[in-house]
Short mmCIF file of C-alpha atoms in Angstrom, two decimals:
data_model
loop_
_atom_site.label_atom_id
_atom_site.label_comp_id
_atom_site.label_asym_id
_atom_site.label_seq_id
_atom_site.Cartn_x
_atom_site.Cartn_y
_atom_site.Cartn_z
CA MET A 1 -50.59 -9.70 -9.13
CA ASP A 2 -48.42 -11.16 -6.37
CA SER A 3 -48.07 -14.63 -4.92
CA LEU A 4 -48.36 -15.20 -1.19
CA TRP A 5 -46.30 -18.27 -0.42
CA ILE A 6 -47.01 -20.47 2.59
CA GLU A 7 -44.72 -23.44 3.21
CA LEU A 8 -45.92 -26.52 5.03
CA THR A 9 -43.26 -28.90 6.35
CA ALA A 10 -44.32 -32.50 6.73
CA ASN A 11 -42.58 -35.05 8.96
CA ASN A 12 -43.95 -38.57 9.26
CA GLY A 13 -47.14 -37.31 7.73
CA PHE A 14 -47.70 -34.46 10.18
CA ILE A 15 -47.38 -30.72 9.71
CA ILE A 16 -44.90 -29.74 12.41
CA ALA A 17 -43.31 -26.44 11.43
CA THR A 18 -43.73 -23.61 9.02
CA THR A 19 -41.74 -20.92 7.33
CA THR A 20 -43.33 -18.16 5.34
CA ARG A 21 -42.28 -15.89 2.53
CA SER A 22 -44.35 -13.01 1.29
CA HIS A 23 -44.16 -9.41 0.18
CA LYS A 24 -45.05 -6.96 2.93
CA LEU A 25 -47.05 -4.98 0.38
CA ASN A 26 -49.48 -6.46 -2.12
CA GLU A 27 -52.14 -5.53 -4.66
CA LEU A 28 -55.11 -7.43 -6.03
CA PRO A 29 -55.43 -10.09 -7.23
CA ILE A 30 -53.49 -12.08 -4.63
CA GLU A 31 -52.42 -15.59 -5.54
CA ILE A 32 -51.99 -18.15 -2.76
CA ARG A 33 -49.47 -20.93 -3.37
CA PHE A 34 -48.67 -23.75 -0.96
CA GLY A 35 -45.18 -25.20 -0.84
CA VAL A 36 -45.42 -28.59 0.85
CA LYS A 37 -42.18 -30.24 2.00
CA ALA A 38 -42.43 -34.00 2.46
CA ARG A 39 -40.17 -37.03 2.17
CA SER A 40 -42.06 -38.03 -0.97
CA ALA A 41 -45.19 -37.10 -2.86
CA GLU A 42 -46.48 -40.65 -2.50
CA GLU A 43 -46.15 -40.59 1.29
CA PHE A 44 -47.92 -37.26 1.48
CA GLU A 45 -50.77 -38.51 -0.72
CA ASP A 46 -51.07 -41.72 1.32
CA PHE A 47 -51.50 -39.78 4.55
CA TYR A 48 -53.42 -36.74 3.32
CA GLY A 49 -55.22 -38.19 0.31
CA GLY A 50 -58.53 -36.40 -0.19
CA ALA A 51 -57.60 -33.61 2.21
CA ARG A 52 -57.77 -29.95 1.25
CA LEU A 53 -55.22 -27.14 1.59
CA CYS A 54 -56.92 -24.08 3.09
CA VAL A 55 -56.01 -20.47 3.78
CA GLU A 56 -57.72 -17.85 5.91
CA LEU A 57 -57.16 -14.10 5.90
CA ASN A 58 -57.82 -12.41 9.25
CA GLY A 59 -59.85 -15.47 10.21
CA LEU A 60 -62.62 -14.30 7.86
CA TYR A 61 -61.81 -14.91 4.21
CA LYS A 62 -61.41 -18.66 3.75
CA LYS A 63 -60.63 -20.60 0.58
CA CYS A 64 -59.57 -24.22 0.05
CA LYS A 65 -58.31 -26.41 -2.77
CA MET A 66 -57.25 -29.97 -3.42
CA HIS A 67 -53.58 -30.83 -3.77
CA GLY A 68 -52.74 -30.42 -7.47
CA ASP A 69 -55.51 -27.93 -8.21
CA PRO A 70 -54.66 -24.46 -9.59
CA PRO A 71 -53.60 -21.79 -7.06
CA ILE A 72 -56.13 -19.91 -4.94
CA PHE A 73 -56.87 -16.30 -5.91
CA TYR A 74 -58.37 -13.43 -3.95
CA THR A 75 -59.69 -10.90 -6.45
CA SER A 76 -61.81 -8.69 -4.18
CA LEU A 77 -60.68 -7.56 -0.73
CA PRO A 78 -60.78 -4.25 1.16
CA GLN A 79 -57.48 -2.40 1.40
CA GLY A 80 -55.73 -2.72 4.74
CA ASN A 81 -53.66 -5.07 6.91
CA TYR A 82 -54.03 -8.84 6.78
CA THR A 83 -52.65 -11.97 8.40
CA ALA A 84 -52.82 -15.19 6.40
CA THR A 85 -52.73 -18.65 7.96
CA ALA A 86 -52.88 -22.02 6.22
CA TYR A 87 -53.86 -25.50 7.34
CA ILE A 88 -54.86 -28.88 6.00
CA ALA A 89 -58.50 -29.93 6.35
CA HIS A 90 -60.08 -33.38 6.16
CA ALA A 91 -62.22 -34.13 3.15
CA ALA A 92 -65.21 -33.75 5.47
CA GLY A 93 -64.10 -30.22 6.31
CA LEU A 94 -62.68 -30.91 9.78
CA ARG A 95 -59.57 -28.92 10.59
CA TYR A 96 -56.27 -30.55 11.50
CA ARG A 97 -54.61 -29.20 14.64
CA HIS A 98 -51.43 -28.15 12.86
CA GLU A 99 -51.45 -24.86 11.00
CA THR A 100 -48.91 -22.30 9.84
CA LYS A 101 -47.85 -19.19 11.65
CA GLY A 102 -49.43 -16.01 10.40
CA VAL A 103 -48.07 -14.16 7.39
CA ALA A 104 -48.67 -10.41 7.66
CA PHE A 105 -49.10 -8.17 4.63
CA THR A 106 -50.72 -4.89 3.64
CA LEU A 107 -53.06 -4.61 0.68
CA LEU A 108 -52.62 -1.36 -1.25
CA SER A 109 -54.47 0.09 -4.20
CA SER A 110 -52.99 -0.82 -7.56
CA VAL A 111 -51.77 2.76 -8.10
CA GLU A 112 -50.06 2.98 -4.69
CA TYR A 113 -48.48 -0.44 -5.11
CA LYS A 114 -47.07 0.29 -8.57
CA LEU A 115 -45.71 3.69 -7.49
CA HIS A 116 -44.02 2.15 -4.46
CA ASN A 117 -42.37 -0.59 -6.51
CA ALA A 118 -41.42 1.79 -9.32
CA ARG A 119 -39.56 3.96 -6.80
CA LEU A 120 -37.73 0.89 -5.47
CA ALA A 121 -36.75 -0.18 -8.98
CA GLU A 122 -35.61 3.30 -10.02
CA ARG A 123 -33.49 3.64 -6.89
CA SER A 124 -31.83 0.29 -7.61
CA ARG A 125 -31.24 1.22 -11.26
CA GLU A 126 -29.60 4.52 -10.34
CA GLU A 127 -27.43 2.94 -7.64
CA GLN A 128 -26.13 0.37 -10.12
CA GLN A 129 -25.84 2.93 -12.93
CA PHE A 130 -27.87 0.89 -15.39
CA PRO A 131 -29.29 2.58 -18.50
CA GLU A 132 -32.95 3.54 -18.53
CA ASP A 133 -35.33 1.18 -20.27
CA ILE A 134 -36.68 2.73 -23.45
CA ASP A 135 -39.20 1.33 -25.89
CA ILE A 136 -38.52 0.56 -29.53
CA LEU A 137 -40.03 3.84 -30.78
CA GLN A 138 -37.87 5.91 -28.45
CA TRP A 139 -34.81 3.92 -29.51
CA GLY A 140 -35.75 4.23 -33.18
CA GLY A 141 -36.12 7.99 -32.82
CA GLN A 142 -32.68 8.55 -31.30
CA GLU A 143 -31.19 8.66 -34.77
CA GLU A 144 -32.76 10.37 -37.75
CA GLN A 145 -34.62 7.94 -39.94
CA VAL A 146 -36.65 8.44 -43.09
CA ILE A 147 -40.14 6.94 -43.05
CA SER A 148 -41.23 6.26 -46.60
CA GLU A 149 -44.58 7.51 -47.83
CA GLU A 150 -44.79 4.64 -50.31
CA GLY A 151 -45.50 1.25 -48.79
CA ASP A 152 -44.32 -0.27 -45.53
CA PRO A 153 -40.65 -0.53 -44.56
CA VAL A 154 -39.10 -3.77 -45.78
CA LEU A 155 -38.00 -6.10 -42.97
CA GLN A 156 -34.65 -7.34 -44.19
CA ARG A 157 -33.82 -10.97 -43.48
CA SER A 158 -31.77 -11.45 -40.32
CA HIS A 159 -28.34 -13.06 -40.58
CA VAL A 160 -29.33 -16.27 -38.84
CA SER A 161 -26.30 -18.21 -40.06
CA ALA A 162 -23.60 -15.76 -38.98
CA THR A 163 -22.20 -18.44 -36.66
CA SER A 164 -21.33 -21.17 -39.13
CA SER A 165 -21.55 -24.24 -36.92
CA PRO A 166 -22.93 -23.62 -33.42
CA MET A 167 -23.20 -26.42 -30.91
CA LEU A 168 -26.09 -24.68 -29.12
CA VAL A 169 -28.77 -22.48 -30.71
CA ILE A 170 -30.85 -20.41 -28.28
CA GLY A 171 -34.20 -19.00 -29.37
CA VAL A 172 -35.60 -16.27 -27.13
CA LYS A 173 -39.37 -15.85 -27.47
CA THR A 174 -40.23 -12.15 -27.57
CA ALA A 175 -43.05 -9.75 -28.41
CA VAL A 176 -41.54 -7.72 -31.25
CA VAL A 177 -43.11 -4.32 -30.63
CA THR A 178 -43.44 -4.14 -26.84
CA ASN A 179 -40.53 -6.17 -25.44
CA PHE A 180 -37.56 -4.24 -26.84
CA PRO A 181 -36.31 -3.32 -23.30
CA ARG A 182 -36.02 -7.02 -22.44
CA ARG A 183 -34.11 -7.78 -25.62
CA GLN A 184 -31.70 -4.95 -24.85
CA ALA A 185 -31.12 -6.22 -21.31
CA ILE A 186 -30.27 -9.66 -22.73
CA ARG A 187 -28.03 -8.22 -25.48
CA ASP A 188 -26.18 -6.17 -22.87
CA SER A 189 -25.67 -9.16 -20.57
CA TRP A 190 -25.56 -12.89 -21.20
CA ALA A 191 -26.07 -12.69 -25.00
CA ASP A 192 -23.43 -10.00 -25.60
CA THR A 193 -21.96 -11.11 -28.94
CA ALA A 194 -18.52 -9.78 -27.99
CA LYS A 195 -18.35 -12.26 -25.11
CA LEU A 196 -20.55 -15.11 -26.33
CA SER A 197 -18.84 -18.43 -26.94
CA HIS A 198 -18.05 -19.08 -30.61
CA ASP A 199 -20.25 -22.21 -30.69
CA VAL A 200 -23.38 -20.57 -29.25
CA LYS A 201 -25.91 -18.65 -31.34
CA VAL A 202 -28.69 -16.49 -29.81
CA LEU A 203 -31.72 -15.41 -31.84
CA PHE A 204 -34.89 -13.56 -30.82
CA LEU A 205 -38.10 -15.20 -32.00
CA GLY A 206 -40.59 -12.52 -32.87
CA CYS A 207 -42.85 -13.34 -35.85
CA GLU A 208 -44.19 -10.51 -38.00
CA PRO A 209 -45.27 -7.53 -35.87
CA ASN A 210 -49.02 -7.24 -35.52
CA VAL A 211 -49.90 -3.68 -36.53
CA ALA A 212 -53.39 -4.38 -37.84
CA ASN A 213 -55.01 -2.43 -35.01
CA ILE A 214 -52.99 0.73 -35.63
CA GLN A 215 -55.45 2.87 -37.55
CA ASN A 216 -53.10 5.76 -38.25
CA GLU A 217 -51.04 5.06 -41.34
CA TYR A 218 -48.04 7.07 -40.23
CA GLU A 219 -47.90 5.45 -36.79
CA ARG A 220 -48.06 2.02 -38.40
CA ARG A 221 -45.12 2.87 -40.65
CA ARG A 222 -43.27 4.33 -37.69
CA VAL A 223 -43.56 1.05 -35.77
CA LEU A 224 -42.47 -1.02 -38.76
CA ALA A 225 -39.56 1.34 -39.44
CA ALA A 226 -38.34 0.93 -35.85
CA VAL A 227 -38.54 -2.86 -36.13
CA ALA A 228 -36.68 -2.77 -39.45
CA LYS A 229 -34.01 -0.58 -37.86
CA GLU A 230 -33.53 -3.02 -34.97
CA ARG A 231 -33.23 -5.96 -37.36
CA ALA A 232 -30.63 -4.09 -39.42
CA ALA A 233 -28.70 -2.96 -36.35
CA TYR A 234 -28.44 -6.34 -34.59
CA GLY A 235 -29.26 -9.03 -37.16
CA ASP A 236 -30.66 -11.34 -34.47
CA LEU A 237 -34.41 -10.64 -34.55
CA LEU A 238 -36.54 -13.08 -36.55
CA THR A 239 -39.93 -11.91 -37.81
CA ASP A 240 -41.23 -12.98 -41.22
CA GLU A 241 -38.68 -15.84 -41.30
CA LEU A 242 -40.93 -17.73 -38.87
CA GLY A 243 -44.08 -17.39 -40.97
CA CYS A 244 -46.41 -16.26 -38.18
CA THR A 245 -48.02 -13.12 -36.79
CA ASP A 246 -46.84 -12.05 -33.34
CA GLY A 247 -49.29 -12.90 -30.56
CA TYR A 248 -49.73 -15.15 -27.53
CA LYS A 249 -51.96 -17.62 -29.35
CA ASN A 250 -49.25 -18.14 -31.98
CA LEU A 251 -46.50 -19.15 -29.54
CA THR A 252 -46.69 -22.80 -30.55
CA ILE A 253 -46.33 -21.91 -34.24
CA LYS A 254 -43.42 -19.63 -33.35
CA VAL A 255 -41.55 -22.37 -31.48
CA ALA A 256 -42.20 -25.07 -34.09
CA SER A 257 -41.15 -22.73 -36.91
CA PHE A 258 -37.96 -21.87 -35.05
CA MET A 259 -37.10 -25.56 -34.70
CA HIS A 260 -37.69 -26.02 -38.42
CA LEU A 261 -35.41 -23.05 -39.13
CA ALA A 262 -32.75 -24.33 -36.70
CA VAL A 263 -32.55 -27.67 -38.49
CA ALA A 264 -32.30 -25.98 -41.90
CA GLU A 265 -29.83 -23.23 -40.96
CA PHE A 266 -27.71 -25.07 -38.37
CA PRO A 267 -27.65 -28.73 -39.46
CA HIS A 268 -24.63 -29.54 -37.28
CA ALA A 269 -26.02 -28.08 -34.05
CA LYS A 270 -26.35 -30.50 -31.15
CA PHE A 271 -28.89 -28.71 -28.94
CA VAL A 272 -31.61 -26.07 -29.06
CA MET A 273 -32.72 -24.00 -26.09
CA VAL A 274 -36.01 -22.09 -26.08
CA THR A 275 -36.48 -19.35 -23.48
CA ASP A 276 -38.71 -16.43 -22.66
CA ASP A 277 -37.24 -12.93 -22.88
CA ASP A 278 -37.32 -12.56 -19.08
CA VAL A 279 -34.61 -15.18 -18.46
CA TYR A 280 -30.98 -14.91 -17.39
CA VAL A 281 -28.86 -17.81 -18.69
CA LYS A 282 -25.34 -18.57 -17.48
CA VAL A 283 -24.67 -19.52 -21.05
CA ASP A 284 -20.98 -20.41 -20.62
CA GLN A 285 -21.78 -22.91 -17.88
CA LEU A 286 -24.74 -24.34 -19.80
CA ALA A 287 -22.64 -24.76 -22.96
CA GLU A 288 -19.84 -26.43 -21.00
CA ASN A 289 -22.29 -28.88 -19.41
CA LEU A 290 -23.84 -29.71 -22.79
CA ARG A 291 -20.47 -30.34 -24.42
CA LYS A 292 -19.94 -33.14 -21.88
CA SER A 293 -23.44 -34.64 -22.14
CA ASN A 294 -25.13 -37.11 -24.45
CA HIS A 295 -26.14 -35.57 -27.75
CA THR A 296 -29.44 -37.45 -28.06
CA GLY A 297 -32.48 -38.11 -25.93
CA LEU A 298 -32.29 -34.88 -23.89
CA TYR A 299 -35.31 -32.77 -22.99
CA PHE A 300 -34.85 -30.92 -19.72
CA GLY A 301 -35.72 -27.82 -17.71
CA GLU A 302 -38.34 -27.05 -15.06
CA VAL A 303 -40.75 -29.98 -14.88
CA TRP A 304 -43.44 -28.78 -12.51
CA ALA A 305 -45.00 -32.23 -12.19
CA ALA A 306 -41.70 -33.35 -10.63
CA MET A 307 -41.21 -30.14 -8.62
CA PHE A 308 -44.64 -30.16 -7.01
CA GLY A 309 -45.08 -33.91 -6.79
CA ASN A 310 -48.39 -34.13 -8.60
CA LYS A 311 -49.77 -34.55 -12.08
CA GLN A 312 -50.77 -31.18 -13.44
CA LYS A 313 -54.31 -30.67 -14.60
CA PRO A 314 -55.44 -28.71 -17.66
CA VAL A 315 -56.93 -25.30 -16.91
CA ARG A 316 -60.58 -25.24 -17.95
CA ASP A 317 -61.26 -21.63 -16.96
CA GLN A 318 -61.96 -19.78 -20.22
CA ASN A 319 -60.75 -16.50 -18.69
CA SER A 320 -57.26 -17.88 -18.05
CA GLN A 321 -54.46 -17.37 -20.56
CA TYR A 322 -53.59 -21.03 -19.91
CA TYR A 323 -57.08 -22.22 -20.87
CA LEU A 324 -57.07 -25.61 -22.58
CA PRO A 325 -60.45 -26.60 -24.08
CA GLN A 326 -61.64 -30.12 -23.43
CA ASP A 327 -62.23 -30.77 -27.12
CA GLN A 328 -58.51 -30.15 -27.74
CA TYR A 329 -57.31 -32.13 -24.72
CA PRO A 330 -59.94 -34.42 -23.16
CA MET A 331 -57.62 -36.11 -20.63
CA SER A 332 -57.88 -35.08 -16.95
CA GLY A 333 -54.11 -34.82 -16.42
CA LEU A 334 -51.41 -33.19 -18.53
CA VAL A 335 -48.59 -35.22 -20.01
CA PRO A 336 -45.38 -34.22 -18.13
CA TYR A 337 -43.64 -31.36 -19.92
CA VAL A 338 -40.88 -28.79 -19.42
CA ALA A 339 -42.38 -25.45 -18.41
CA GLY A 340 -42.29 -22.65 -20.96
CA PRO A 341 -39.72 -20.19 -19.53
CA HIS A 342 -36.72 -22.32 -20.51
CA SER A 343 -36.15 -25.76 -22.00
CA VAL A 344 -33.26 -27.56 -23.68
CA LEU A 345 -33.77 -30.19 -26.36
CA SER A 346 -31.29 -32.37 -28.23
CA MET A 347 -31.45 -32.28 -32.01
CA ASP A 348 -33.19 -35.64 -32.39
CA GLY A 349 -36.25 -34.11 -30.75
CA VAL A 350 -35.84 -30.88 -32.70
CA ARG A 351 -35.65 -32.77 -36.00
CA PHE A 352 -38.78 -34.75 -35.13
CA ILE A 353 -40.72 -31.52 -34.60
CA ALA A 354 -39.18 -29.86 -37.68
CA LYS A 355 -40.10 -32.84 -39.87
CA ASN A 356 -43.69 -33.01 -38.65
CA TYR A 357 -44.55 -29.48 -37.58
CA TRP A 358 -47.00 -28.92 -40.44
CA HIS A 359 -49.09 -31.75 -39.00
CA LEU A 360 -48.56 -31.22 -35.26
CA ARG A 361 -51.52 -29.69 -33.46
CA SER A 362 -51.18 -26.67 -31.20
CA LEU A 363 -52.95 -26.94 -27.85
CA ASN A 364 -54.58 -23.50 -27.81
CA GLY A 365 -51.23 -21.74 -28.19
CA LEU A 366 -49.67 -23.36 -25.09
CA ASP A 367 -46.25 -24.01 -26.59
CA ASP A 368 -44.72 -25.86 -23.63
CA VAL A 369 -47.68 -28.23 -23.21
CA SER A 370 -47.82 -28.78 -26.98
CA VAL A 371 -44.10 -29.57 -27.26
CA GLY A 372 -44.33 -31.95 -24.30
CA LEU A 373 -47.17 -33.85 -25.97
CA TRP A 374 -45.34 -34.01 -29.31
CA LEU A 375 -42.17 -35.38 -27.71
CA TRP A 376 -44.20 -37.82 -25.60
CA SER A 377 -45.35 -39.35 -28.90
CA MET A 378 -41.70 -40.22 -29.64
CA GLN A 379 -41.21 -41.38 -26.04
CA LEU A 380 -38.85 -38.54 -25.14
CA GLN A 381 -39.49 -37.91 -21.45
CA PRO A 382 -38.84 -34.55 -19.74
CA GLN A 383 -36.09 -34.38 -17.13
CA HIS A 384 -36.24 -31.92 -14.26
CA THR A 385 -33.15 -29.97 -13.25
CA GLN A 386 -32.89 -27.92 -10.07
CA HIS A 387 -30.50 -25.58 -11.87
CA PHE A 388 -33.40 -24.08 -13.84
CA SER A 389 -35.85 -22.06 -11.78
CA SER A 390 -38.30 -19.16 -11.99
CA VAL A 391 -39.66 -16.54 -9.65
CA ARG A 392 -43.20 -17.81 -10.22
CA ALA A 393 -42.31 -21.34 -9.12
CA SER A 394 -40.11 -20.58 -6.12
CA VAL A 395 -40.14 -16.86 -5.18
CA LYS A 396 -36.49 -17.30 -4.27
CA CYS A 397 -33.06 -17.24 -5.88
CA THR A 398 -30.27 -19.78 -5.34
CA ASP A 399 -26.66 -19.25 -6.32
CA ASP A 400 -26.31 -22.57 -8.18
CA LEU A 401 -28.82 -21.61 -10.88
CA VAL A 402 -27.88 -21.84 -14.55
CA SER A 403 -31.12 -20.33 -15.84
CA PHE A 404 -33.49 -18.06 -13.90
CA ALA A 405 -36.83 -16.91 -15.33
CA ASP A 406 -39.54 -14.29 -14.72
CA LEU A 407 -37.03 -11.45 -14.42
CA SER A 408 -37.47 -7.77 -15.17
CA PRO A 409 -34.76 -6.03 -17.24
CA LEU A 410 -33.46 -4.74 -13.89
CA GLY A 411 -33.22 -8.31 -12.59
CA ILE A 412 -31.36 -9.48 -15.70
CA ARG A 413 -28.88 -6.61 -15.50
CA SER A 414 -28.44 -7.07 -11.73
CA ILE A 415 -27.48 -10.74 -12.05
CA HIS A 416 -25.03 -9.95 -14.83
CA ALA A 417 -23.44 -7.17 -12.77
CA ASN A 418 -23.10 -9.61 -9.88
CA LEU A 419 -21.23 -12.13 -12.00
CA MET A 420 -19.02 -9.50 -13.63
CA LYS A 421 -18.03 -8.23 -10.16
CA ASN A 422 -17.43 -11.74 -8.77
CA ARG A 423 -20.41 -11.54 -6.46
CA SER A 424 -22.86 -14.37 -5.88
CA PHE A 425 -25.54 -14.94 -8.51
CA CYS A 426 -28.36 -13.83 -6.19
CA HIS A 427 -26.63 -10.90 -4.48
CA GLY A 428 -29.24 -8.20 -3.83
CA PHE A 429 -32.15 -10.38 -4.96
CA HIS A 430 -35.48 -8.59 -4.54
CA SER A 431 -38.58 -10.61 -5.29
CA VAL A 432 -40.47 -7.49 -6.43
CA THR A 433 -38.00 -5.32 -8.35
CA TRP A 434 -36.39 -8.34 -10.02
CA HIS A 435 -39.76 -9.76 -11.06
CA GLN A 436 -41.03 -9.26 -14.61
CA ARG A 437 -44.48 -8.46 -13.20
CA LEU A 438 -43.01 -5.14 -12.13
CA ASN A 439 -43.78 -4.21 -15.70
CA SER A 440 -42.39 -0.83 -16.67
CA ILE A 441 -42.68 -1.90 -20.30
CA PRO A 442 -45.51 0.06 -21.96
CA ASP A 443 -48.08 -1.50 -24.24
CA LEU A 444 -48.41 -0.35 -27.84
CA ASP A 445 -51.03 2.32 -27.12
CA GLU A 446 -48.84 3.86 -24.42
CA MET A 447 -45.84 3.79 -26.73
CA LEU A 448 -47.69 5.63 -29.47
CA GLN A 449 -48.90 8.28 -27.02
CA ARG A 450 -45.44 9.02 -25.68
CA GLU A 451 -43.41 11.97 -26.83
CA THR A 452 -40.40 10.48 -28.57
CA GLU A 453 -37.34 12.51 -27.68
CA GLY A 454 -35.91 14.34 -30.66
CA VAL A 455 -38.86 13.53 -32.93
CA SER A 456 -41.61 16.10 -33.45
CA HIS A 457 -45.17 14.93 -33.81
CA PRO A 458 -46.18 15.26 -37.46
CA THR A 459 -49.29 16.92 -38.77
CA PRO A 460 -51.53 15.18 -41.32
CA LEU A 461 -51.82 17.13 -44.57
CA GLN A 462 -54.86 17.04 -46.85
CA LEU A 463 -54.43 18.02 -50.48
CA GLU A 464 -57.48 19.07 -52.51
CA THR A 465 -57.08 19.76 -56.23
CA TYR A 466 -59.73 21.41 -58.43
CA ILE A 467 -59.11 20.97 -62.15
CA ASN A 468 -60.80 22.43 -65.20
CA ILE A 469 -60.76 20.94 -68.68
CA ASP A 470 -59.64 24.24 -70.16
CA ALA A 471 -55.86 24.40 -69.71
CA SER A 472 -56.00 28.19 -69.71
CA GLU A 473 -57.97 28.15 -66.46
CA PRO A 474 -55.97 27.91 -63.21
CA VAL A 475 -55.75 24.71 -61.19
CA THR A 476 -56.69 25.39 -57.56
CA VAL A 477 -54.77 23.53 -54.84
CA ILE A 478 -55.83 23.73 -51.17
CA VAL A 479 -53.53 22.30 -48.50
CA SER A 480 -55.03 21.97 -45.00
CA THR A 481 -54.84 20.05 -41.72
CA PRO A 482 -57.71 18.64 -39.62
CA SER A 483 -57.54 21.61 -37.24
CA ASN A 484 -56.43 24.49 -39.47
CA ALA A 485 -57.89 26.21 -42.50
CA GLY A 486 -56.15 25.50 -45.77
CA ILE A 487 -53.66 27.50 -47.81
CA LYS A 488 -55.14 28.16 -51.23
CA LEU A 489 -52.78 28.22 -54.22
CA GLN A 490 -53.41 28.47 -57.95
CA LEU A 491 -51.41 27.12 -60.87
CA THR A 492 -52.06 28.03 -64.51
CA PRO A 493 -50.58 25.15 -66.53
CA SER A 494 -50.27 27.25 -69.69
CA SER A 495 -48.00 29.80 -68.04
CA GLN A 496 -46.68 28.26 -64.77
CA SER A 497 -44.68 25.17 -64.01
CA LEU A 498 -45.20 22.77 -61.13
CA ASP A 499 -41.87 23.94 -59.72
CA GLU A 500 -43.21 27.47 -59.46
CA LEU A 501 -46.24 26.24 -57.51
CA ILE A 502 -43.98 24.27 -55.16
CA GLN A 503 -41.74 27.29 -54.62
CA HIS A 504 -44.77 29.43 -53.82
CA PHE A 505 -46.13 26.83 -51.41
CA CYS A 506 -42.82 26.22 -49.65
CA SER A 507 -42.42 29.92 -48.93
CA LYS A 508 -45.47 29.68 -46.66
CA LEU A 509 -44.70 26.52 -44.65
CA PRO A 510 -41.80 24.94 -42.72
CA THR A 511 -39.49 22.60 -44.59
CA SER A 512 -40.95 19.28 -43.41
CA PRO A 513 -44.58 19.78 -44.58
CA CYS A 514 -43.24 21.28 -47.78
CA LEU A 515 -41.21 18.17 -48.58
CA ALA A 516 -44.20 15.92 -47.92
CA LEU A 517 -46.34 17.86 -50.36
CA VAL A 518 -43.58 18.00 -52.97
CA ASN A 519 -43.41 14.22 -52.90
CA GLN A 520 -47.18 13.96 -53.32
CA LEU A 521 -47.40 16.46 -56.18
CA GLN A 522 -44.54 14.82 -58.06
CA HIS A 523 -46.05 11.35 -57.83
CA ASP A 524 -49.74 12.21 -58.17
CA PRO A 525 -50.03 14.92 -60.87
CA ALA A 526 -53.53 16.13 -61.63
CA THR A 527 -54.65 14.58 -64.91
CA SER A 528 -58.43 14.76 -64.94
CA ASP A 529 -61.17 17.22 -64.24
CA GLY A 530 -63.25 17.23 -61.11
CA TYR A 531 -62.40 17.02 -57.42
CA ILE A 532 -59.60 14.93 -55.90
CA SER A 533 -58.98 14.61 -52.16
CA ILE A 534 -55.75 12.89 -51.16
CA ILE A 535 -54.49 12.17 -47.70
CA THR A 536 -50.79 12.59 -48.26
CA GLY A 537 -49.62 11.08 -44.98
CA ARG A 538 -47.60 12.85 -42.32
CA SER A 539 -44.52 14.98 -42.43
#
């Protein structure tokens, strides 16, 4: 989904000039956002109160909205060339004379659009010699690892207190299983521990990985083993420490639990920053600014109510990920809050949340709206800073930014390369290839279907044992797979040992299946008569 931006410039209450920004190529759905420039929001409302912002595509497809309403979406359009124009209409529907110049774009199929952008991104990656993005299973398979047949891998506790007394603790919200490429881009750039200031601590906030939907036992263990390996390798990924299961609806619990942990583990910290894992932070500059600031009463970031000059309304569309039910929030306007991609909070606010988080209510998983409401109850007001921005809110990049959100791993690495080479922050900015919506990150199903380099796909083994009460009679063991007939072996307990059976079996199969069966036979010896069928796992 892409945003088509149309800017309206107001002077003395009249629309007099326009500039436009858009992508030349788009896919459905198309989001229409209006950027209105005026001397003040109050003056604009006084002159245009009750008016509607409208857009037309090719003079045919018209949609309008009130100022402050959610963006306009086109979800069904024929492929082809379009010109979009915008204007302001009276409440009665009459059209003002002033309208924008046309914005031309081409609508492609989703497949064509993604292929085009993927080629652009790959070309940029190769030119800058960045590493390829790999998922956590590919990374976990680069080195040999043993996946236990007995129980799930243990997720060792991360070393959250490695920095004894940080001034600033940064928690990066992340999806544990799918967003490994984003974590790596951050570790390789602004959160590189070799270059990070001694009084700044960066942790990734993940919750326990949700593997309940993985039906295959081996694949489930494989995912958990890769997560355990990452935690052991870097020591910065929090999972079970936060007491929640990973998922969008649990974001509020994740953030509140992190603040509780920050107070407990870093009692002398002065500030906490919470970001998404698609953000680039000029952490040295941020830390320097915070060292000079007041240590209480701070809550700042992108405040969209201040940016767009209107009180934001709760989304009542049940199909939206930002849906806020009326029974949870009956008011017509949202309390001002710092938007979710990045926010900074002084420890007085953090301690308030940590002290009360068992009793604080989540607003349908919307962590930024929830935190804003909680802090409003202690009269801590959000402060907007122009040095925090996001692609979704501006579709542009400015060189004075301290934190920039909605970035792809390529965007994060590109900004870091710019700063390391003394170029401007936004050098080479591309609103498509730098955008996190250019999502080359696979979902879990795609990850499990991929061939992991250097790791062969295992075959499930089924062990069937037929036992007779008479010890002089042979025990029959059949080892098979779902697609192949079994190998039939016999063991006479009175004259043969288990080792002899294993030796006989291993002479007929490769080493890996042999070892899997050895483990099963040694831990599940046949002790009763009848039929036993055991799924031994995968080798």
